[in-house]
mmCIF file of C-alpha atoms in Angstrom:
data_model
loop_
_atom_site.group_PDB
_atom_site.id
_atom_site.type_symbol
_atom_site.label_atom_id
_atom_site.label_comp_id
_atom_site.label_asym_id
_atom_site.label_seq_id
_atom_site.Cartn_x
_atom_site.Cartn_y
_atom_site.Cartn_z
ATOM 1 C CA THR D 16 29.485 41.763 104.473
ATOM 2 C CA ASN D 17 25.711 41.916 104.230
ATOM 3 C CA THR D 18 23.193 42.126 101.413
ATOM 4 C CA ASN D 19 22.036 45.630 102.369
ATOM 5 C CA ASP D 20 25.520 47.026 101.768
ATOM 6 C CA ASN D 21 26.175 44.780 98.768
ATOM 7 C CA PRO D 22 22.943 44.008 96.885
ATOM 8 C CA VAL D 23 24.897 43.244 93.694
ATOM 9 C CA VAL D 24 28.025 41.070 93.745
ATOM 10 C CA PRO D 25 30.155 40.167 90.706
ATOM 11 C CA ILE D 26 31.207 36.500 90.514
ATOM 12 C CA MET D 27 34.503 35.649 88.826
ATOM 13 C CA PHE D 28 34.731 32.314 86.989
ATOM 14 C CA ASN D 29 37.576 30.896 84.896
ATOM 15 C CA SER D 30 37.123 27.467 83.356
ATOM 16 C CA GLY D 31 40.194 25.263 83.266
ATOM 17 C CA SER D 32 38.928 23.588 80.116
ATOM 18 C CA ASN D 33 36.086 23.896 77.645
ATOM 19 C CA GLY D 34 32.998 22.082 78.875
ATOM 20 C CA ASN D 35 29.775 22.034 80.884
ATOM 21 C CA TYR D 36 29.675 23.487 84.393
ATOM 22 C CA THR D 37 27.149 23.886 87.229
ATOM 23 C CA ILE D 38 26.829 26.603 89.850
ATOM 24 C CA SER D 39 24.981 25.420 92.974
ATOM 25 C CA CYS D 40 23.778 27.709 95.719
ATOM 26 C CA SER D 41 22.556 26.902 99.240
ATOM 27 C CA PHE D 42 21.041 29.649 101.391
ATOM 28 C CA ASP D 43 18.319 30.483 103.905
ATOM 29 C CA SER D 44 15.443 31.503 101.624
ATOM 30 C CA SER D 45 13.632 33.262 104.477
ATOM 31 C CA LYS D 46 16.472 35.818 104.663
ATOM 32 C CA CYS D 47 16.452 36.758 100.962
ATOM 33 C CA LYS D 48 13.612 38.319 99.055
ATOM 34 C CA ILE D 49 15.678 38.257 95.869
ATOM 35 C CA LEU D 50 18.454 35.872 94.875
ATOM 36 C CA MET D 51 19.202 35.981 91.171
ATOM 37 C CA LEU D 52 22.227 34.921 89.133
ATOM 38 C CA GLU D 53 22.841 36.768 85.870
ATOM 39 C CA ASP D 54 24.895 35.184 83.103
ATOM 40 C CA LYS D 55 26.060 38.260 81.174
ATOM 41 C CA GLN D 56 27.364 36.113 78.314
ATOM 42 C CA THR D 57 24.003 34.481 77.538
ATOM 43 C CA HIS D 58 21.886 37.355 78.946
ATOM 44 C CA PHE D 59 20.008 34.850 81.126
ATOM 45 C CA ILE D 60 18.896 35.486 84.697
ATOM 46 C CA GLN D 61 18.301 32.456 86.937
ATOM 47 C CA ASN D 62 16.027 32.885 89.964
ATOM 48 C CA LEU D 63 18.009 30.858 92.507
ATOM 49 C CA LYS D 64 15.032 30.760 94.891
ATOM 50 C CA GLU D 65 13.129 28.709 92.300
ATOM 51 C CA CYS D 66 16.056 26.594 91.107
ATOM 52 C CA SER D 67 19.280 26.691 93.122
ATOM 53 C CA THR D 68 21.505 25.322 90.334
ATOM 54 C CA TYR D 69 22.558 26.886 87.048
ATOM 55 C CA ARG D 70 24.085 24.805 84.251
ATOM 56 C CA PHE D 71 26.126 26.443 81.496
ATOM 57 C CA GLN D 72 28.826 25.881 78.910
ATOM 58 C CA SER D 73 32.136 27.660 79.261
ATOM 59 C CA SER D 74 35.387 27.876 77.377
ATOM 60 C CA THR D 75 38.828 28.955 78.522
ATOM 61 C CA THR D 76 38.431 32.192 76.523
ATOM 62 C CA ASP D 77 35.189 33.329 78.257
ATOM 63 C CA ASN D 78 35.226 36.612 80.175
ATOM 64 C CA ALA D 79 35.950 35.909 83.857
ATOM 65 C CA ASN D 80 33.440 38.634 84.852
ATOM 66 C CA ARG D 81 30.591 36.630 83.366
ATOM 67 C CA PHE D 82 28.283 36.327 86.404
ATOM 68 C CA VAL D 83 26.522 38.724 88.767
ATOM 69 C CA LEU D 84 24.621 37.744 91.924
ATOM 70 C CA TYR D 85 21.696 39.934 93.050
ATOM 71 C CA PHE D 86 20.462 39.841 96.639
ATOM 72 C CA GLY D 87 17.493 41.321 98.416
ATOM 73 C CA VAL D 88 16.194 41.220 101.963
ATOM 74 C CA GLU D 89 12.776 41.702 103.463
ATOM 75 C CA LYS D 90 11.751 45.334 103.525
ATOM 76 C CA ASN D 91 11.932 47.303 106.746
ATOM 77 C CA PRO D 92 8.763 49.452 106.715
ATOM 78 C CA SER D 93 10.507 52.264 108.600
ATOM 79 C CA LYS D 94 13.284 52.602 106.010
ATOM 80 C CA LYS D 95 13.466 52.825 102.211
ATOM 81 C CA ASP D 96 15.468 50.044 100.560
ATOM 82 C CA GLU D 97 18.157 50.490 97.966
ATOM 83 C CA LEU D 98 16.788 49.531 94.570
ATOM 84 C CA PRO D 99 18.317 46.410 92.947
ATOM 85 C CA ALA D 100 19.377 48.323 89.814
ATOM 86 C CA ARG D 101 22.646 48.279 87.909
ATOM 87 C CA ILE D 102 24.192 51.499 86.612
ATOM 88 C CA TYR D 103 27.214 51.380 84.313
ATOM 89 C CA THR D 104 28.693 52.739 81.098
ATOM 90 C CA GLU D 105 29.202 50.821 77.888
ATOM 91 C CA GLY D 106 31.064 52.772 75.225
ATOM 92 C CA ASN D 107 29.388 56.172 75.048
ATOM 93 C CA GLN D 108 26.141 54.896 76.583
ATOM 94 C CA LEU D 109 24.856 55.174 80.142
ATOM 95 C CA ILE D 110 23.100 51.906 81.009
ATOM 96 C CA ILE D 111 20.446 51.805 83.729
ATOM 97 C CA ASP D 112 19.317 48.222 84.241
ATOM 98 C CA LEU D 113 15.903 48.041 85.928
ATOM 99 C CA THR D 114 15.180 44.393 85.028
ATOM 100 C CA LEU D 115 14.724 43.522 88.718
ATOM 101 C CA ILE D 116 12.496 46.542 89.427
ATOM 102 C CA GLY D 117 8.801 46.216 88.620
ATOM 103 C CA LYS D 118 7.741 49.857 88.936
ATOM 104 C CA PRO D 119 8.403 53.014 86.919
ATOM 105 C CA THR D 120 11.496 54.725 88.306
ATOM 106 C CA ASP D 121 12.587 58.354 88.128
ATOM 107 C CA SER D 122 16.192 58.789 86.983
ATOM 108 C CA TYR D 123 18.373 61.858 87.404
ATOM 109 C CA VAL D 124 21.958 62.508 86.302
ATOM 110 C CA TYR D 125 23.904 65.376 87.878
ATOM 111 C CA ASN D 126 27.407 66.702 87.398
ATOM 112 C CA MET D 127 29.615 67.306 90.457
ATOM 113 C CA ALA D 128 28.453 70.951 90.581
ATOM 114 C CA GLY D 129 24.908 69.703 91.153
ATOM 115 C CA GLN D 130 23.570 70.670 87.714
ATOM 116 C CA LEU D 131 20.825 68.380 86.415
ATOM 117 C CA LEU D 132 21.979 66.946 83.063
ATOM 118 C CA TYR D 133 19.314 64.298 82.459
ATOM 119 C CA ARG D 134 15.909 63.446 83.885
ATOM 120 C CA GLN D 135 13.597 60.666 82.727
ATOM 121 C CA LYS D 136 10.887 58.379 84.115
ATOM 122 C CA LEU D 137 11.992 54.865 83.151
ATOM 123 C CA ILE D 138 9.821 51.782 82.740
ATOM 124 C CA GLY D 139 10.580 48.943 85.151
ATOM 125 C CA GLU D 140 11.721 45.446 84.141
ATOM 126 C CA THR D 141 13.779 46.929 81.287
ATOM 127 C CA GLU D 142 17.377 47.889 80.553
ATOM 128 C CA HIS D 143 17.661 51.517 79.420
ATOM 129 C CA SER D 144 20.464 53.087 77.399
ATOM 130 C CA THR D 145 21.097 56.786 76.782
ATOM 131 C CA THR D 146 23.845 59.115 75.634
ATOM 132 C CA ILE D 147 24.757 62.127 77.735
ATOM 133 C CA ASN D 148 26.678 64.770 75.807
ATOM 134 C CA VAL D 149 29.247 65.964 78.334
ATOM 135 C CA SER D 150 33.030 65.813 78.559
ATOM 136 C CA THR D 151 34.978 63.440 80.787
ATOM 137 C CA GLN D 152 33.912 63.923 84.406
ATOM 138 C CA VAL D 153 32.338 62.256 87.425
ATOM 139 C CA LEU D 154 28.539 62.069 87.249
ATOM 140 C CA VAL D 155 26.018 61.196 89.939
ATOM 141 C CA VAL D 156 23.121 58.934 88.898
ATOM 142 C CA TYR D 157 20.126 58.934 91.251
ATOM 143 C CA LEU D 158 17.130 56.583 90.941
ATOM 144 C CA LYS D 159 13.940 56.637 92.988
ATOM 145 C CA ASN D 160 10.500 55.049 93.069
ATOM 146 C CA PRO D 161 8.035 54.201 95.882
ATOM 147 C CA ASP D 162 10.108 51.116 96.830
ATOM 148 C CA GLY D 163 13.413 52.897 97.385
ATOM 149 C CA THR D 164 16.348 54.778 95.933
ATOM 150 C CA MET D 165 19.825 54.242 94.543
ATOM 151 C CA CYS D 166 22.643 56.728 94.076
ATOM 152 C CA ARG D 167 25.942 55.980 92.287
ATOM 153 C CA LYS D 168 28.919 57.976 91.035
ATOM 154 C CA ILE D 169 30.259 57.014 87.625
ATOM 155 C CA ILE D 170 33.211 58.215 85.614
ATOM 156 C CA TRP D 171 31.888 59.424 82.285
ATOM 157 C CA GLY D 172 33.785 59.852 79.060
ATOM 158 C CA LEU D 173 36.754 57.491 79.479
ATOM 159 C CA HIS D 174 36.185 55.217 76.487
#
């Protein structure tokens, strides 16, 4: 696949034993504007373009969905890029992660009938959390700023 279609890729890791581990990455840096590795357990983000190895401790009981890889490519001036945001639910919270986006971003949440349920201008380089008081349903989350857009469907209310 390519980084335009998959700007965020989860990385599964299971350690066979408790200990220290290293993730090494080799890539063509001219083809990636962004290449970041997030360790969700330690809440650390490693810029792989600055340092292509990440050292960490792991135990056999760690969550296998611990890592996320973020890609980016050079912008095409004739086309808006998809924003490198993450949108997910955690308990009864909608999380919009703009840590890789440097500009204020408009956020909109719609139900499947097209009704606007939530609208907010969010600060860049921050993770935002909000509660939306609706029953279980599919919601559409739309983000936009001058650098691009992102649109995702999420299932809301299954906790």
